Amino acid sequence: MSNVCHALPPLRGTARHEGSLADFIWFRTGGPAEWLVRPQDVQDLSVFLAGLDPETPVLPVGVGSNLIVRDGGVPGVVVRLPKAMAKISVEPGTKGLWRVRAGGAAMGISVASAARDAGIAGLEFLRGIPGTVGGAVKMNAGAYGRDTSDILIEATVVTRSGDVEIWPAARFNYVYRHSDLPAGAVVVEAVFEGVPGDPVTIGAEMDRIAAEREASQPLRSRTGGSTFKNPEGHKAWALIDEAGCRGLTRGDAQVSEKHCNFLLNLGSATSAEIEALGEEVREKVRATSGVELEWEIQRVGIGK
């Protein structure tokens, strides 16, 4: 990877050269970030990005729950927001509705829990999204019939050039698991809206979601979550199963036997093995059904 040390602008937070990503990425695989940057706050991030060489790539990463980091690592700067940017608050909305304001580093379960405690319904599905608010806003994450776009009012974004902008939900031009957020932009806060509800009822729905996930998904394994997008009119897991891929292995990478739209690291898999297994699954599904599976997991960095 190139050395951009001399190009890093001042930062009140931390910048670690060859910072490990495998320490927290869910698959626990992959090479390091050339620079792993953790800004202290929004202003720190804004000044840092404004001063960074425009040619240096920037990649925001949350908890890495839906990410393959290739074995050669990630050139440029990886931005990971600190816990200080995970604060959650509740405020009145319009027409009797209520809003939840959440920092980009907040986890989906934390947002859902805050909404439950405040008697705000409609955000329960976030209990089933194991990533951060920033990632959910960028990728229009969804579960159990609802998507982030259904509840988002606006988000605060720090652009690659360092500008701090408030984007209304419509500006993201959401479609299934995709938004128009440009490369290098970082979601630092989001405002979601829900309706008044009974905390006990809301909690029961969250418990149902948690139990259903536990029963159907390999949550206690090294995985990257849902691997492929559901094609129009199909379920990705069913196509994979019909193609005979359940339990398929490559090295220590495996297609989960519990839910075959999940890939697993059984212990010592490389990112190359995981990605190659995914491509093998795509080929087999294409051959048996004619359907082209699209990756939902983000794959970043360079191979070895």
GROMACS .gro file of C-alpha atoms in nm:
model
  304
    1MET     CA    1   0.000   0.000   0.000
    2SER     CA    2   0.110   0.357  -0.056
    3ASN     CA    3   0.243   0.565   0.230
    4VAL     CA    4   0.026   0.870   0.295
    5CYS     CA    5   0.185   0.950   0.633
    6HIS     CA    6   0.311   1.288   0.524
    7ALA     CA    7  -0.035   1.377   0.391
    8LEU     CA    8  -0.232   1.323   0.712
    9PRO     CA    9  -0.365   1.652   0.851
   10PRO     CA   10  -0.383   1.725   1.226
   11LEU     CA   11  -0.634   1.522   1.425
   12ARG     CA   12  -0.750   1.547   1.786
   13GLY     CA   13  -0.854   1.184   1.775
   14THR     CA   14  -0.625   0.894   1.686
   15ALA     CA   15  -0.462   0.775   1.363
   16ARG     CA   16  -0.303   0.431   1.368
   17HIS     CA   17  -0.073   0.324   1.085
   18GLU     CA   18  -0.143  -0.034   0.967
   19GLY     CA   19  -0.440  -0.038   1.205
   20SER     CA   20  -0.594  -0.383   1.244
   21LEU     CA   21  -0.943  -0.431   1.103
   22ALA     CA   22  -0.954  -0.807   1.167
   23ASP     CA   23  -0.968  -0.728   1.540
   24PHE     CA   24  -1.328  -0.613   1.506
   25ILE     CA   25  -1.459  -0.713   1.162
   26TRP     CA   26  -1.714  -0.991   1.221
   27PHE     CA   27  -1.532  -1.238   0.994
   28ARG     CA   28  -1.209  -1.168   1.188
   29THR     CA   29  -1.013  -1.179   0.862
   30GLY     CA   30  -0.836  -0.943   0.626
   31GLY     CA   31  -0.544  -0.705   0.615
   32PRO     CA   32  -0.499  -0.375   0.799
   33ALA     CA   33  -0.606  -0.024   0.715
   34GLU     CA   34  -0.321   0.188   0.587
   35TRP     CA   35  -0.451   0.441   0.841
   36LEU     CA   36  -0.725   0.366   1.093
   37VAL     CA   37  -0.861   0.703   1.203
   38ARG     CA   38  -1.092   0.766   1.498
   39PRO     CA   39  -1.196   1.132   1.513
   40GLN     CA   40  -1.287   1.287   1.845
   41ASP     CA   41  -1.609   1.449   1.722
   42VAL     CA   42  -1.784   1.582   1.411
   43GLN     CA   43  -1.572   1.897   1.396
   44ASP     CA   44  -1.252   1.693   1.424
   45LEU     CA   45  -1.364   1.469   1.136
   46SER     CA   46  -1.466   1.769   0.926
   47VAL     CA   47  -1.131   1.946   0.965
   48PHE     CA   48  -0.940   1.623   0.905
   49LEU     CA   49  -1.122   1.537   0.582
   50ALA     CA   50  -1.097   1.895   0.458
   51GLY     CA   51  -0.720   1.882   0.501
   52LEU     CA   52  -0.668   1.532   0.363
   53ASP     CA   53  -0.519   1.494   0.015
   54PRO     CA   54  -0.822   1.464  -0.219
   55GLU     CA   55  -0.656   1.164  -0.386
   56THR     CA   56  -0.650   0.964  -0.061
   57PRO     CA   57  -0.945   0.721  -0.046
   58VAL     CA   58  -1.167   0.726   0.263
   59LEU     CA   59  -1.377   0.433   0.382
   60PRO     CA   60  -1.617   0.463   0.680
   61VAL     CA   61  -1.651   0.138   0.879
   62GLY     CA   62  -1.879   0.068   1.173
   63VAL     CA   63  -1.854  -0.272   1.341
   64GLY     CA   64  -1.783  -0.459   1.017
   65SER     CA   65  -2.091  -0.680   1.044
   66ASN     CA   66  -2.149  -0.691   0.667
   67LEU     CA   67  -1.797  -0.657   0.535
   68ILE     CA   68  -1.518  -0.859   0.374
   69VAL     CA   69  -1.180  -0.689   0.411
   70ARG     CA   70  -0.945  -0.841   0.155
   71ASP     CA   71  -0.617  -0.989   0.276
   72GLY     CA   72  -0.397  -0.713   0.131
   73GLY     CA   73  -0.567  -0.451   0.347
   74VAL     CA   74  -0.735  -0.119   0.271
   75PRO     CA   75  -0.533   0.166   0.115
   76GLY     CA   76  -0.584   0.519   0.240
   77VAL     CA   77  -0.793   0.607   0.544
   78VAL     CA   78  -1.053   0.397   0.724
   79VAL     CA   79  -1.273   0.611   0.950
   80ARG     CA   80  -1.427   0.450   1.256
   81LEU     CA   81  -1.644   0.670   1.477
   82PRO     CA   82  -1.579   0.658   1.853
   83LYS     CA   83  -1.829   0.562   2.123
   84ALA     CA   84  -1.868   0.933   2.200
   85MET     CA   85  -2.054   0.957   1.867
   86ALA     CA   86  -2.308   0.690   1.966
   87LYS     CA   87  -2.535   0.909   2.180
   88ILE     CA   88  -2.912   0.869   2.151
   89SER     CA   89  -3.186   1.113   2.250
   90VAL     CA   90  -3.561   1.146   2.205
   91GLU     CA   91  -3.750   1.456   2.093
   92PRO     CA   92  -4.102   1.550   1.980
   93GLY     CA   93  -4.179   1.525   1.611
   94THR     CA   94  -4.475   1.660   1.420
   95LYS     CA   95  -4.843   1.562   1.431
   96GLY     CA   96  -4.806   1.370   1.757
   97LEU     CA   97  -4.514   1.161   1.635
   98TRP     CA   98  -4.179   1.122   1.813
   99ARG     CA   99  -3.822   1.122   1.691
  100VAL     CA  100  -3.506   0.941   1.795
  101ARG     CA  101  -3.178   1.120   1.727
  102ALA     CA  102  -2.882   0.880   1.712
  103GLY     CA  103  -2.511   0.920   1.655
  104GLY     CA  104  -2.358   0.739   1.361
  105ALA     CA  105  -2.172   0.497   1.589
  106ALA     CA  106  -2.488   0.388   1.775
  107MET     CA  107  -2.592   0.026   1.729
  108GLY     CA  108  -2.932  -0.063   1.586
  109ILE     CA  109  -3.028  -0.253   1.903
  110SER     CA  110  -2.946   0.056   2.113
  111VAL     CA  111  -3.172   0.275   1.899
  112ALA     CA  112  -3.456   0.022   1.914
  113SER     CA  113  -3.416  -0.006   2.293
  114ALA     CA  114  -3.419   0.372   2.341
  115ALA     CA  115  -3.735   0.395   2.131
  116ARG     CA  116  -3.898   0.116   2.334
  117ASP     CA  117  -3.813   0.285   2.665
  118ALA     CA  118  -3.964   0.612   2.536
  119GLY     CA  119  -4.280   0.440   2.408
  120ILE     CA  120  -4.199   0.497   2.040
  121ALA     CA  121  -4.315   0.222   1.803
  122GLY     CA  122  -4.203   0.151   1.448
  123LEU     CA  123  -3.830   0.111   1.513
  124GLU     CA  124  -3.846  -0.244   1.649
  125PHE     CA  125  -3.691  -0.394   1.335
  126LEU     CA  126  -3.361  -0.221   1.419
  127ARG     CA  127  -3.327  -0.491   1.686
  128GLY     CA  128  -3.256  -0.729   1.398
  129ILE     CA  129  -2.984  -0.517   1.236
  130PRO     CA  130  -2.643  -0.591   1.392
  131GLY     CA  131  -2.467  -0.280   1.261
  132THR     CA  132  -2.435   0.089   1.332
  133VAL     CA  133  -2.665   0.376   1.242
  134GLY     CA  134  -2.411   0.507   0.990
  135GLY     CA  135  -2.404   0.178   0.802
  136ALA     CA  136  -2.782   0.138   0.818
  137VAL     CA  137  -2.839   0.483   0.668
  138LYS     CA  138  -2.582   0.430   0.393
  139MET     CA  139  -2.700   0.081   0.290
  140ASN     CA  140  -3.073   0.120   0.365
  141ALA     CA  141  -3.045  -0.174   0.602
  142GLY     CA  142  -3.365  -0.359   0.674
  143ALA     CA  143  -3.518  -0.660   0.844
  144TYR     CA  144  -3.858  -0.814   0.905
  145GLY     CA  145  -4.037  -0.620   0.634
  146ARG     CA  146  -3.905  -0.273   0.711
  147ASP     CA  147  -3.611  -0.067   0.586
  148THR     CA  148  -3.418   0.228   0.725
  149SER     CA  149  -3.576   0.446   0.456
  150ASP     CA  150  -3.917   0.385   0.617
  151ILE     CA  151  -3.822   0.568   0.936
  152LEU     CA  152  -3.544   0.812   0.842
  153ILE     CA  153  -3.625   1.184   0.852
  154GLU     CA  154  -3.276   1.323   0.794
  155ALA     CA  155  -2.909   1.247   0.848
  156THR     CA  156  -2.601   1.459   0.913
  157VAL     CA  157  -2.322   1.376   0.671
  158VAL     CA  158  -1.957   1.483   0.663
  159THR     CA  159  -1.858   1.480   0.297
  160ARG     CA  160  -1.521   1.369   0.163
  161SER     CA  161  -1.426   1.737   0.130
  162GLY     CA  162  -1.509   1.802   0.497
  163ASP     CA  163  -1.841   1.983   0.458
  164VAL     CA  164  -2.105   1.906   0.724
  165GLU     CA  165  -2.444   1.870   0.555
  166ILE     CA  166  -2.792   1.772   0.670
  167TRP     CA  167  -2.955   1.543   0.414
  168PRO     CA  168  -3.332   1.489   0.412
  169ALA     CA  169  -3.419   1.125   0.356
  170ALA     CA  170  -3.529   1.187  -0.003
  171ARG     CA  171  -3.180   1.301  -0.100
  172PHE     CA  172  -3.044   0.950  -0.046
  173ASN     CA  173  -3.260   0.820  -0.335
  174TYR     CA  174  -3.302   0.491  -0.155
  175VAL     CA  175  -3.358   0.161  -0.328
  176TYR     CA  176  -3.312  -0.189  -0.191
  177ARG     CA  177  -2.987  -0.196   0.013
  178HIS     CA  178  -2.845   0.110  -0.164
  179SER     CA  179  -2.830   0.488  -0.138
  180ASP     CA  180  -2.669   0.771  -0.332
  181LEU     CA  181  -2.432   0.860  -0.047
  182PRO     CA  182  -2.102   0.932  -0.226
  183ALA     CA  183  -1.779   0.745  -0.158
  184GLY     CA  184  -1.588   0.875   0.143
  185ALA     CA  185  -1.886   1.052   0.302
  186VAL     CA  186  -1.950   0.966   0.668
  187VAL     CA  187  -2.294   0.954   0.832
  188VAL     CA  188  -2.242   1.103   1.179
  189GLU     CA  189  -2.603   1.134   1.298
  190ALA     CA  190  -2.953   1.030   1.195
  191VAL     CA  191  -3.304   1.127   1.299
  192PHE     CA  192  -3.571   0.854   1.290
  193GLU     CA  193  -3.944   0.891   1.347
  194GLY     CA  194  -4.198   0.661   1.508
  195VAL     CA  195  -4.547   0.660   1.653
  196PRO     CA  196  -4.655   0.650   2.018
  197GLY     CA  197  -4.677   0.296   2.147
  198ASP     CA  198  -4.685   0.078   2.456
  199PRO     CA  199  -4.334  -0.009   2.579
  200VAL     CA  200  -4.445  -0.360   2.679
  201THR     CA  201  -4.588  -0.431   2.333
  202ILE     CA  202  -4.281  -0.281   2.165
  203GLY     CA  203  -4.053  -0.489   2.386
  204ALA     CA  204  -4.245  -0.806   2.304
  205GLU     CA  205  -4.197  -0.744   1.932
  206MET     CA  206  -3.827  -0.685   1.983
  207ASP     CA  207  -3.805  -1.010   2.179
  208ARG     CA  208  -3.983  -1.192   1.897
  209ILE     CA  209  -3.735  -1.055   1.644
  210ALA     CA  210  -3.442  -1.156   1.864
  211ALA     CA  211  -3.575  -1.509   1.911
  212GLU     CA  212  -3.643  -1.550   1.540
  213ARG     CA  213  -3.290  -1.437   1.452
  214GLU     CA  214  -3.140  -1.672   1.708
  215ALA     CA  215  -3.341  -1.966   1.573
  216SER     CA  216  -3.270  -1.906   1.203
  217GLN     CA  217  -2.927  -1.742   1.176
  218PRO     CA  218  -2.573  -1.845   1.280
  219LEU     CA  219  -2.534  -1.549   1.516
  220ARG     CA  220  -2.262  -1.706   1.730
  221SER     CA  221  -2.032  -1.775   1.435
  222ARG     CA  222  -1.774  -1.562   1.256
  223THR     CA  223  -1.992  -1.439   0.973
  224GLY     CA  224  -2.068  -1.135   0.764
  225GLY     CA  225  -2.444  -1.145   0.791
  226SER     CA  226  -2.667  -1.166   0.485
  227THR     CA  227  -2.433  -1.234   0.191
  228PHE     CA  228  -2.646  -1.173  -0.117
  229LYS     CA  229  -2.938  -0.945  -0.191
  230ASN     CA  230  -3.276  -1.107  -0.243
  231PRO     CA  231  -3.340  -1.100  -0.621
  232GLU     CA  232  -3.676  -0.972  -0.735
  233GLY     CA  233  -3.932  -1.244  -0.670
  234HIS     CA  234  -3.684  -1.477  -0.496
  235LYS     CA  235  -3.519  -1.547  -0.164
  236ALA     CA  236  -3.141  -1.572  -0.195
  237TRP     CA  237  -3.117  -1.850   0.063
  238ALA     CA  238  -3.367  -2.067  -0.126
  239LEU     CA  239  -3.179  -2.027  -0.455
  240ILE     CA  240  -2.853  -2.117  -0.280
  241ASP     CA  241  -3.013  -2.421  -0.119
  242GLU     CA  242  -3.163  -2.537  -0.447
  243ALA     CA  243  -2.819  -2.507  -0.608
  244GLY     CA  244  -2.684  -2.758  -0.355
  245CYS     CA  245  -2.461  -2.511  -0.174
  246ARG     CA  246  -2.572  -2.563   0.185
  247GLY     CA  247  -2.261  -2.659   0.382
  248LEU     CA  248  -2.028  -2.603   0.084
  249THR     CA  249  -1.670  -2.530   0.192
  250ARG     CA  250  -1.352  -2.378   0.059
  251GLY     CA  251  -1.064  -2.404   0.301
  252ASP     CA  252  -1.206  -2.293   0.636
  253ALA     CA  253  -1.485  -2.091   0.472
  254GLN     CA  254  -1.830  -2.248   0.469
  255VAL     CA  255  -2.183  -2.179   0.350
  256SER     CA  256  -2.382  -2.198   0.673
  257GLU     CA  257  -2.593  -2.510   0.715
  258LYS     CA  258  -2.830  -2.317   0.942
  259HIS     CA  259  -2.897  -2.030   0.696
  260CYS     CA  260  -2.730  -2.068   0.358
  261ASN     CA  261  -2.727  -1.696   0.275
  262PHE     CA  262  -2.459  -1.666   0.545
  263LEU     CA  263  -2.091  -1.742   0.489
  264LEU     CA  264  -1.882  -1.852   0.786
  265ASN     CA  265  -1.520  -1.844   0.893
  266LEU     CA  266  -1.482  -2.176   1.071
  267GLY     CA  267  -1.158  -2.062   1.229
  268SER     CA  268  -0.869  -1.991   0.996
  269ALA     CA  269  -1.032  -1.890   0.667
  270THR     CA  270  -0.875  -1.611   0.465
  271SER     CA  271  -1.082  -1.334   0.314
  272ALA     CA  272  -0.981  -1.469  -0.028
  273GLU     CA  273  -1.135  -1.807   0.058
  274ILE     CA  274  -1.456  -1.646   0.184
  275GLU     CA  275  -1.493  -1.429  -0.126
  276ALA     CA  276  -1.406  -1.716  -0.362
  277LEU     CA  277  -1.667  -1.933  -0.191
  278GLY     CA  278  -1.923  -1.659  -0.246
  279GLU     CA  279  -1.833  -1.643  -0.615
  280GLU     CA  280  -1.866  -2.021  -0.640
  281VAL     CA  281  -2.214  -1.994  -0.489
  282ARG     CA  282  -2.305  -1.727  -0.745
  283GLU     CA  283  -2.185  -1.952  -1.029
  284LYS     CA  284  -2.384  -2.253  -0.905
  285VAL     CA  285  -2.701  -2.046  -0.858
  286ARG     CA  286  -2.660  -1.898  -1.205
  287ALA     CA  287  -2.621  -2.247  -1.352
  288THR     CA  288  -2.923  -2.396  -1.176
  289SER     CA  289  -3.171  -2.109  -1.184
  290GLY     CA  290  -3.039  -1.851  -1.428
  291VAL     CA  291  -3.057  -1.590  -1.150
  292GLU     CA  292  -2.761  -1.358  -1.095
  293LEU     CA  293  -2.705  -1.307  -0.724
  294GLU     CA  294  -2.572  -0.965  -0.622
  295TRP     CA  295  -2.342  -0.927  -0.325
  296GLU     CA  296  -2.498  -0.754  -0.026
  297ILE     CA  297  -2.177  -0.782   0.177
  298GLN     CA  298  -1.942  -0.497   0.097
  299ARG     CA  299  -1.600  -0.620  -0.021
  300VAL     CA  300  -1.315  -0.372   0.023
  301GLY     CA  301  -0.940  -0.350  -0.003
  302ILE     CA  302  -0.686  -0.531  -0.217
  303GLY     CA  303  -0.612  -0.901  -0.249
  304LYS     CA  304  -0.277  -1.067  -0.191
   0.00000   0.00000   0.00000
